[in-house]
Short mmCIF file of C-alpha atoms in Angstrom, two decimals:
data_model
loop_
_atom_site.label_atom_id
_atom_site.label_comp_id
_atom_site.label_asym_id
_atom_site.label_seq_id
_atom_site.Cartn_x
_atom_site.Cartn_y
_atom_site.Cartn_z
CA UNK A 1 -123.00 32.44 134.74
CA UNK A 2 -120.13 31.78 132.03
CA UNK A 3 -122.64 29.94 129.97
CA UNK A 4 -124.89 32.81 129.65
CA UNK A 5 -121.87 34.95 129.00
CA UNK A 6 -120.72 33.28 126.30
CA UNK A 7 -123.59 32.72 124.78
CA UNK A 8 -124.35 36.35 124.54
CA UNK A 9 -120.81 36.85 122.88
CA UNK A 10 -121.56 34.10 120.48
CA UNK A 11 -125.09 35.85 119.23
CA UNK A 12 -123.29 38.98 118.82
CA UNK A 13 -120.43 37.36 116.95
CA UNK A 14 -122.88 35.46 114.72
CA UNK A 15 -124.26 38.90 113.73
CA UNK A 16 -121.01 39.96 112.84
CA UNK A 17 -119.75 41.83 115.87
CA UNK A 18 -115.82 41.24 115.58
CA UNK A 19 -114.77 42.57 119.12
CA UNK A 20 -117.43 40.17 120.74
CA UNK A 21 -116.09 37.32 118.56
CA UNK A 22 -112.57 38.05 119.39
CA UNK A 23 -113.51 38.11 123.40
CA UNK A 24 -115.49 34.88 122.78
CA UNK A 25 -112.53 33.11 121.19
CA UNK A 26 -110.03 34.22 123.80
CA UNK A 27 -112.37 33.18 126.58
CA UNK A 28 -112.99 29.81 124.79
CA UNK A 29 -109.47 29.26 124.21
CA UNK A 30 -108.85 29.06 127.96
CA UNK A 31 -111.85 26.53 128.38
CA UNK A 32 -110.64 24.32 125.51
CA UNK A 33 -107.06 24.31 126.78
CA UNK A 34 -108.37 23.25 130.23
CA UNK A 35 -110.64 20.62 128.77
CA UNK A 36 -107.74 19.19 126.63
CA UNK A 37 -105.06 19.42 129.16
CA UNK A 38 -106.87 17.33 131.60
CA UNK A 39 -107.59 14.61 129.18
CA UNK A 40 -104.23 14.68 126.92
CA UNK A 41 -102.00 14.19 129.91
CA UNK A 42 -99.90 11.68 127.79
CA UNK A 43 -99.42 14.01 124.98
CA UNK A 44 -99.19 17.47 126.23
CA UNK A 45 -97.44 18.60 123.25
CA UNK A 46 -100.77 18.02 120.96
CA UNK A 47 -102.83 20.42 123.24
CA UNK A 48 -102.02 23.96 121.82
CA UNK A 49 -102.19 22.68 118.09
CA UNK A 50 -105.47 21.08 119.06
CA UNK A 51 -106.60 24.14 120.78
CA UNK A 52 -105.92 26.14 117.60
CA UNK A 53 -107.62 23.40 115.46
CA UNK A 54 -110.71 23.64 117.69
CA UNK A 55 -110.81 27.40 117.29
CA UNK A 56 -110.67 26.77 113.57
CA UNK A 57 -113.57 24.50 113.85
CA UNK A 58 -115.33 26.98 115.88
CA UNK A 59 -115.03 29.54 113.19
CA UNK A 60 -115.68 27.46 110.16
CA UNK A 61 -118.66 25.36 111.71
CA UNK A 62 -120.21 28.42 113.69
CA UNK A 63 -123.17 28.14 111.64
CA UNK A 64 -124.27 24.80 113.29
CA UNK A 65 -124.94 26.51 116.61
CA UNK A 66 -128.32 26.85 117.25
CA UNK A 67 -129.01 30.50 118.74
CA UNK A 68 -131.68 29.58 121.08
CA UNK A 69 -129.83 26.44 122.73
CA UNK A 70 -126.99 26.97 125.25
CA UNK A 71 -123.47 27.44 123.70
CA UNK A 72 -121.16 25.59 126.09
CA UNK A 73 -122.47 22.03 125.12
CA UNK A 74 -121.78 22.89 121.45
CA UNK A 75 -118.40 24.04 122.31
CA UNK A 76 -117.33 21.16 124.13
CA UNK A 77 -118.62 18.75 121.69
CA UNK A 78 -116.56 20.42 118.88
CA UNK A 79 -113.61 20.28 121.13
CA UNK A 80 -114.26 16.66 122.06
CA UNK A 81 -114.61 15.68 118.24
CA UNK A 82 -111.45 17.43 117.22
CA UNK A 83 -109.77 15.60 120.34
CA UNK A 84 -111.09 12.14 119.14
CA UNK A 85 -110.09 13.09 115.37
CA UNK A 86 -106.69 13.92 116.41
CA UNK A 87 -106.10 10.69 118.66
CA UNK A 88 -107.36 8.50 115.66
CA UNK A 89 -105.10 9.97 113.48
CA UNK A 90 -102.34 9.62 115.86
CA UNK A 91 -102.97 6.06 116.27
CA UNK A 92 -103.19 5.39 112.49
CA UNK A 93 -99.98 7.26 112.07
CA UNK A 94 -98.14 5.21 114.54
CA UNK A 95 -99.78 2.04 113.25
CA UNK A 96 -98.18 2.92 109.86
CA UNK A 97 -94.90 3.63 111.19
CA UNK A 98 -93.60 5.10 108.37
CA UNK A 99 -91.29 8.22 109.51
CA UNK A 100 -90.13 8.86 106.24
CA UNK A 101 -93.41 9.52 104.71
CA UNK A 102 -93.69 13.22 106.16
CA UNK A 103 -89.98 13.97 105.27
CA UNK A 104 -89.85 13.50 101.64
CA UNK A 105 -90.90 17.11 101.03
CA UNK A 106 -88.57 18.99 103.06
CA UNK A 107 -85.69 16.41 102.35
CA UNK A 108 -86.09 17.31 98.42
CA UNK A 109 -86.00 21.17 99.45
CA UNK A 110 -82.93 20.90 101.32
CA UNK A 111 -81.10 19.36 98.54
CA UNK A 112 -81.18 22.71 96.98
CA UNK A 113 -78.64 25.12 97.41
CA UNK A 114 -80.28 28.29 99.12
CA UNK A 115 -78.23 31.00 100.59
CA UNK A 116 -80.54 33.81 101.43
CA UNK A 117 -83.52 33.40 103.40
CA UNK A 118 -86.10 34.92 101.34
CA UNK A 119 -85.10 32.56 98.36
CA UNK A 120 -85.41 29.82 101.06
CA UNK A 121 -89.11 30.78 102.08
CA UNK A 122 -90.27 31.22 98.34
CA UNK A 123 -89.05 27.55 97.88
CA UNK A 124 -90.87 26.41 100.89
CA UNK A 125 -94.10 28.50 99.83
CA UNK A 126 -93.88 26.99 96.33
CA UNK A 127 -94.62 23.52 98.05
CA UNK A 128 -97.74 24.62 99.83
CA UNK A 129 -100.93 23.94 97.82
CA UNK A 130 -101.87 27.16 95.73
CA UNK A 131 -104.73 28.43 98.02
CA UNK A 132 -102.54 28.15 101.15
CA UNK A 133 -99.17 29.85 99.34
CA UNK A 134 -101.62 32.59 97.88
CA UNK A 135 -103.30 33.34 101.32
CA UNK A 136 -99.99 33.67 102.96
CA UNK A 137 -98.45 35.36 100.11
CA UNK A 138 -101.02 38.23 100.23
CA UNK A 139 -101.94 38.42 103.79
CA UNK A 140 -98.27 37.77 105.40
CA UNK A 141 -95.75 38.93 102.73
CA UNK A 142 -97.63 41.53 100.66
CA UNK A 143 -99.40 43.25 103.87
CA UNK A 144 -102.93 42.92 102.46
CA UNK A 145 -106.06 42.47 104.64
CA UNK A 146 -107.85 39.19 104.62
CA UNK A 147 -110.68 40.94 102.88
CA UNK A 148 -108.55 42.27 100.13
CA UNK A 149 -107.21 39.06 99.35
CA UNK A 150 -110.59 37.55 99.43
CA UNK A 151 -111.40 39.80 96.59
CA UNK A 152 -108.28 39.09 94.63
CA UNK A 153 -108.13 35.45 94.98
CA UNK A 154 -112.01 34.85 94.87
CA UNK A 155 -111.68 32.71 97.86
CA UNK A 156 -114.13 33.12 100.95
CA UNK A 157 -112.86 35.06 103.93
CA UNK A 158 -113.24 31.80 105.93
CA UNK A 159 -111.10 29.68 103.46
CA UNK A 160 -108.31 32.33 103.50
CA UNK A 161 -108.32 32.22 107.33
CA UNK A 162 -107.80 28.53 107.37
CA UNK A 163 -105.81 28.47 104.59
CA UNK A 164 -103.30 30.59 106.43
CA UNK A 165 -103.37 28.92 109.51
CA UNK A 166 -102.75 25.71 107.85
CA UNK A 167 -100.17 26.97 105.59
CA UNK A 168 -98.47 28.61 108.36
CA UNK A 169 -98.30 25.34 110.41
CA UNK A 170 -96.82 23.50 107.45
CA UNK A 171 -94.17 26.04 106.95
CA UNK A 172 -93.30 25.95 110.46
CA UNK A 173 -92.87 22.50 110.62
CA UNK A 174 -90.89 22.35 107.57
CA UNK A 175 -88.74 25.32 108.62
CA UNK A 176 -88.02 23.40 111.66
CA UNK A 177 -86.93 20.29 110.06
CA UNK A 178 -84.89 21.85 107.40
CA UNK A 179 -82.75 23.98 110.11
CA UNK B 1 -98.61 30.60 114.52
CA UNK B 2 -99.55 31.84 118.09
CA UNK B 3 -103.14 31.01 119.48
CA UNK B 4 -103.60 34.71 120.03
CA UNK B 5 -102.82 35.62 116.44
CA UNK B 6 -104.87 33.09 115.19
CA UNK B 7 -107.69 34.51 117.26
CA UNK B 8 -107.27 37.78 115.92
CA UNK B 9 -107.10 36.79 112.22
CA UNK B 10 -110.54 34.72 112.67
CA UNK B 11 -112.16 37.66 114.47
CA UNK B 12 -110.97 40.42 111.95
CA UNK B 13 -113.64 41.22 109.61
CA UNK B 14 -115.81 38.27 110.66
CA UNK B 15 -118.88 38.16 108.70
CA UNK B 16 -122.53 37.75 109.90
CA UNK B 17 -123.80 34.35 109.96
CA UNK B 18 -127.44 33.74 108.58
CA UNK B 19 -129.69 31.78 110.89
CA UNK B 20 -130.87 28.35 110.04
CA UNK B 21 -128.28 27.55 107.51
CA UNK B 22 -128.39 23.73 108.45
CA UNK B 23 -132.40 23.59 107.72
CA UNK B 24 -131.80 25.21 104.46
CA UNK B 25 -128.95 22.95 103.41
CA UNK B 26 -130.73 19.86 104.62
CA UNK B 27 -133.97 20.66 102.96
CA UNK B 28 -132.21 21.85 99.81
CA UNK B 29 -130.41 18.62 99.30
CA UNK B 30 -133.68 16.46 99.94
CA UNK B 31 -135.59 18.39 97.49
CA UNK B 32 -132.92 17.87 95.04
CA UNK B 33 -132.59 14.24 95.52
CA UNK B 34 -136.25 13.71 95.50
CA UNK B 35 -136.39 15.87 92.20
CA UNK B 36 -133.35 13.94 90.34
CA UNK B 37 -134.83 10.91 91.54
CA UNK B 38 -138.04 11.44 90.14
CA UNK B 39 -136.73 12.20 86.74
CA UNK B 40 -134.52 9.29 86.87
CA UNK B 41 -137.75 7.16 87.38
CA UNK B 42 -139.55 8.74 84.44
CA UNK B 43 -136.41 8.54 82.20
CA UNK B 44 -135.52 4.82 82.98
CA UNK B 45 -138.55 3.11 84.49
CA UNK B 46 -141.86 5.18 83.96
CA UNK B 47 -144.80 4.94 86.38
CA UNK B 48 -147.06 1.93 86.42
CA UNK B 49 -149.79 2.46 84.14
CA UNK B 50 -152.50 1.34 86.46
CA UNK B 51 -151.21 3.83 89.24
CA UNK B 52 -154.86 5.42 89.13
CA UNK B 53 -156.57 1.99 90.21
CA UNK B 54 -153.96 1.07 92.73
CA UNK B 55 -153.32 4.51 94.28
CA UNK B 56 -156.45 3.80 96.75
CA UNK B 57 -155.52 0.48 97.92
CA UNK B 58 -153.81 -0.51 101.26
CA UNK B 59 -150.82 -2.28 99.76
CA UNK B 60 -149.72 0.66 97.63
CA UNK B 61 -149.82 3.15 100.53
CA UNK B 62 -147.72 0.79 102.82
CA UNK B 63 -145.31 0.58 99.65
CA UNK B 64 -145.10 4.30 99.52
CA UNK B 65 -145.76 5.03 103.22
CA UNK B 66 -142.96 2.96 104.97
CA UNK B 67 -140.18 4.33 102.97
CA UNK B 68 -141.48 7.80 103.46
CA UNK B 69 -141.61 7.20 107.24
CA UNK B 70 -138.06 6.08 107.01
CA UNK B 71 -137.41 9.36 105.28
CA UNK B 72 -139.03 11.71 107.82
CA UNK B 73 -137.32 9.72 110.89
CA UNK B 74 -134.10 10.01 108.85
CA UNK B 75 -134.59 13.62 108.73
CA UNK B 76 -134.98 14.09 112.43
CA UNK B 77 -132.03 12.26 113.12
CA UNK B 78 -129.82 13.79 110.57
CA UNK B 79 -130.77 17.26 111.89
CA UNK B 80 -129.67 16.34 115.37
CA UNK B 81 -126.61 14.54 114.33
CA UNK B 82 -125.29 17.48 111.99
CA UNK B 83 -125.50 19.92 115.16
CA UNK B 84 -122.58 19.06 117.77
CA UNK B 85 -123.87 18.56 121.45
CA UNK B 86 -127.31 18.16 120.15
CA UNK B 87 -128.95 14.82 121.19
CA UNK B 88 -131.99 13.46 119.00
CA UNK B 89 -135.12 13.69 121.25
CA UNK B 90 -136.16 10.09 120.12
CA UNK B 91 -134.33 6.98 120.49
CA UNK B 92 -132.80 5.15 117.46
CA UNK B 93 -134.92 2.26 117.98
CA UNK B 94 -137.88 4.37 116.46
CA UNK B 95 -136.14 3.84 113.17
CA UNK B 96 -137.30 0.12 113.42
CA UNK B 97 -141.10 0.90 113.65
CA UNK B 98 -142.15 1.35 110.14
CA UNK B 99 -140.07 -1.85 109.28
CA UNK B 100 -141.60 -3.72 112.28
CA UNK B 101 -145.38 -2.46 110.78
CA UNK B 102 -144.14 -3.71 107.10
CA UNK B 103 -143.01 -7.07 108.98
CA UNK B 104 -146.18 -7.56 110.78
CA UNK B 105 -148.46 -7.14 108.01
CA UNK B 106 -145.84 -9.32 105.83
CA UNK B 107 -146.21 -12.40 108.25
CA UNK B 108 -149.85 -11.89 108.79
CA UNK B 109 -150.26 -12.14 105.10
CA UNK B 110 -147.74 -15.13 104.78
CA UNK B 111 -149.64 -17.27 107.42
CA UNK B 112 -153.15 -16.56 106.11
CA UNK B 113 -152.03 -17.30 102.34
CA UNK B 114 -152.53 -20.68 100.74
CA UNK B 115 -149.04 -22.20 100.86
CA UNK B 116 -149.00 -22.85 97.23
CA UNK B 117 -148.96 -18.90 96.82
CA UNK B 118 -145.97 -18.40 98.91
CA UNK B 119 -143.24 -18.36 96.33
CA UNK B 120 -144.90 -16.06 94.20
CA UNK B 121 -145.48 -13.50 97.43
CA UNK B 122 -141.96 -13.70 98.30
CA UNK B 123 -140.13 -13.70 94.73
CA UNK B 124 -142.97 -11.48 92.81
CA UNK B 125 -141.70 -11.34 89.17
CA UNK B 126 -139.17 -8.43 89.69
CA UNK B 127 -137.10 -9.51 92.58
CA UNK B 128 -133.94 -9.60 90.70
CA UNK B 129 -133.94 -6.04 89.83
CA UNK B 130 -135.68 -4.44 92.86
CA UNK B 131 -132.62 -3.95 95.33
CA UNK B 132 -130.66 -2.61 92.27
CA UNK B 133 -133.36 -0.13 91.23
CA UNK B 134 -134.11 1.01 94.51
CA UNK B 135 -130.33 1.67 95.31
CA UNK B 136 -130.08 3.52 92.02
CA UNK B 137 -133.05 5.78 92.85
CA UNK B 138 -131.39 6.40 96.22
CA UNK B 139 -128.00 7.63 94.68
CA UNK B 140 -129.25 11.36 94.15
CA UNK B 141 -130.40 11.89 97.81
CA UNK B 142 -127.60 10.09 99.25
CA UNK B 143 -124.99 12.40 97.17
CA UNK B 144 -126.65 15.49 98.15
CA UNK B 145 -127.14 14.90 101.65
CA UNK B 146 -123.51 13.87 101.94
CA UNK B 147 -122.69 17.28 100.50
CA UNK B 148 -124.94 19.04 103.03
CA UNK B 149 -123.53 17.07 105.84
CA UNK B 150 -120.04 18.12 104.79
CA UNK B 151 -120.94 21.70 105.37
CA UNK B 152 -122.24 20.87 108.90
CA UNK B 153 -120.69 19.46 111.66
CA UNK B 154 -121.40 15.57 112.15
CA UNK B 155 -119.51 14.32 115.30
CA UNK B 156 -120.45 10.76 114.40
CA UNK B 157 -119.33 10.38 110.97
CA UNK B 158 -120.01 6.69 110.19
CA UNK B 159 -123.55 6.89 112.02
CA UNK B 160 -124.57 10.18 110.40
CA UNK B 161 -123.54 8.44 106.91
CA UNK B 162 -125.70 5.48 107.71
CA UNK B 163 -128.58 7.56 108.45
CA UNK B 164 -128.24 9.61 105.45
CA UNK B 165 -128.07 6.37 103.42
CA UNK B 166 -131.26 5.25 105.19
CA UNK B 167 -133.02 8.04 104.21
CA UNK B 168 -131.69 8.15 100.82
CA UNK B 169 -132.99 4.51 100.58
CA UNK B 170 -136.28 5.65 101.72
CA UNK B 171 -136.53 8.24 98.96
CA UNK B 172 -135.27 5.55 96.41
CA UNK B 173 -138.14 2.95 97.73
CA UNK B 174 -140.86 5.38 97.77
CA UNK B 175 -140.08 6.94 94.24
CA UNK B 176 -139.58 3.24 92.92
CA UNK B 177 -142.77 2.13 94.40
CA UNK B 178 -144.68 4.37 91.69
CA UNK B 179 -143.10 1.94 89.15
CA UNK B 180 -142.90 -1.48 90.91
CA UNK B 181 -145.68 -3.74 90.06
CA UNK B 182 -145.31 -5.97 93.14
CA UNK B 183 -148.01 -5.71 95.72
CA UNK B 184 -147.50 -8.78 98.25
CA UNK B 185 -146.53 -7.74 101.72
CA UNK B 186 -143.29 -10.34 101.88
CA UNK B 187 -142.03 -9.08 98.36
CA UNK B 188 -141.75 -5.72 100.04
CA UNK B 189 -140.71 -6.84 103.46
CA UNK B 190 -137.59 -8.58 102.07
CA UNK B 191 -136.67 -6.82 98.62
CA UNK B 192 -137.68 -3.18 99.50
CA UNK B 193 -135.96 -3.38 102.98
CA UNK B 194 -132.77 -4.94 101.52
CA UNK B 195 -132.85 -2.07 98.69
CA UNK B 196 -132.74 0.42 101.43
CA UNK B 197 -130.25 -1.29 103.50
CA UNK B 198 -127.72 -1.17 100.51
CA UNK B 199 -127.38 2.64 100.26
CA UNK B 200 -127.34 2.67 104.28
CA UNK B 201 -124.16 0.27 104.46
CA UNK B 202 -122.49 2.18 101.75
CA UNK B 203 -123.08 5.49 103.09
CA UNK B 204 -121.85 4.37 106.55
CA UNK B 205 -118.60 3.60 104.69
CA UNK B 206 -118.44 6.75 102.77
CA UNK B 207 -119.43 8.70 105.85
CA UNK B 208 -116.77 7.34 108.04
CA UNK B 209 -114.09 8.45 105.20
CA UNK B 210 -115.43 11.59 103.95
CA UNK B 211 -117.46 13.32 106.82
CA UNK B 212 -114.44 14.21 109.02
CA UNK B 213 -113.71 17.80 109.59
#
């Protein structure tokens, strides 16, 4: 039942139907969240991040879904891969046990004397890779649409969406650590 | 960023996706690999001068056919591996069939030959360069397939890399067979197989590192 419904939405989405795609992502995000919650009981903090990572993966890898095949096995295989990849990273990170590694960047930033928040944000933005910085600047600060940003920067629409997401995540993290 | 915001952003102005993107990516990679490999063969090694005479013999067809079978089987598995949730319709041990056929032929030749010929059958005249040359001619296909896979979604990066390497090794070996003068089955059973295993091992390592998404 849900399979057939989602598959129809996916087929529409692959043809470029944005409303179907939005509905599909909303419905699948619920499924993925439930799937991950059942499995990541020990690291509940990771779940929402991972839901978003999976949604991004669904977006950037949607051309690997084959139209004549069922949708949910594809969906869960993507979610499962992202989960395993995340757990692998976590275990590597913990094995390295080098807490300073991640913090060097924001320590350097917080050395500077910054009074006003705009200036502060600019500095944080400067630390991002250029494609993320430009994507955020155009879409979030200058109020351009993703399509317009794509035209200006020459990046693909998908790449901009991914950059905005990654950049915003890094910014949020730096912001929190700086405060 | 809230999940709902992310969803709205992803959905806004979503572009249509062409069907059969993976098929196109993989076949383009294979064609590019084969073409470059063939150019490298002509540039560095040349085709053996007696190709016309040997091209109708059984050893020659085994020499080209076994690696070619690896390419075909490799494609079947790569295609499944590149799609999340898709299981190959055949088992992985099928990959061993061409090698088993080659080894059966080699052992049969070996036991039926006069022992004085054994050393010539195994080492031939070119064993020193065989592995190196096959691995070299596998490089274009290995690189091209790796790029194709990076644009797909392999959920088993190491295995996908290894199969891509096996496929590339098959291309390398069947192209190299057009130059290589060796015709003895034991030679092919050892050196050709090792030559194809080298890209397999390297690509398993590379895949494990670079095929994450």
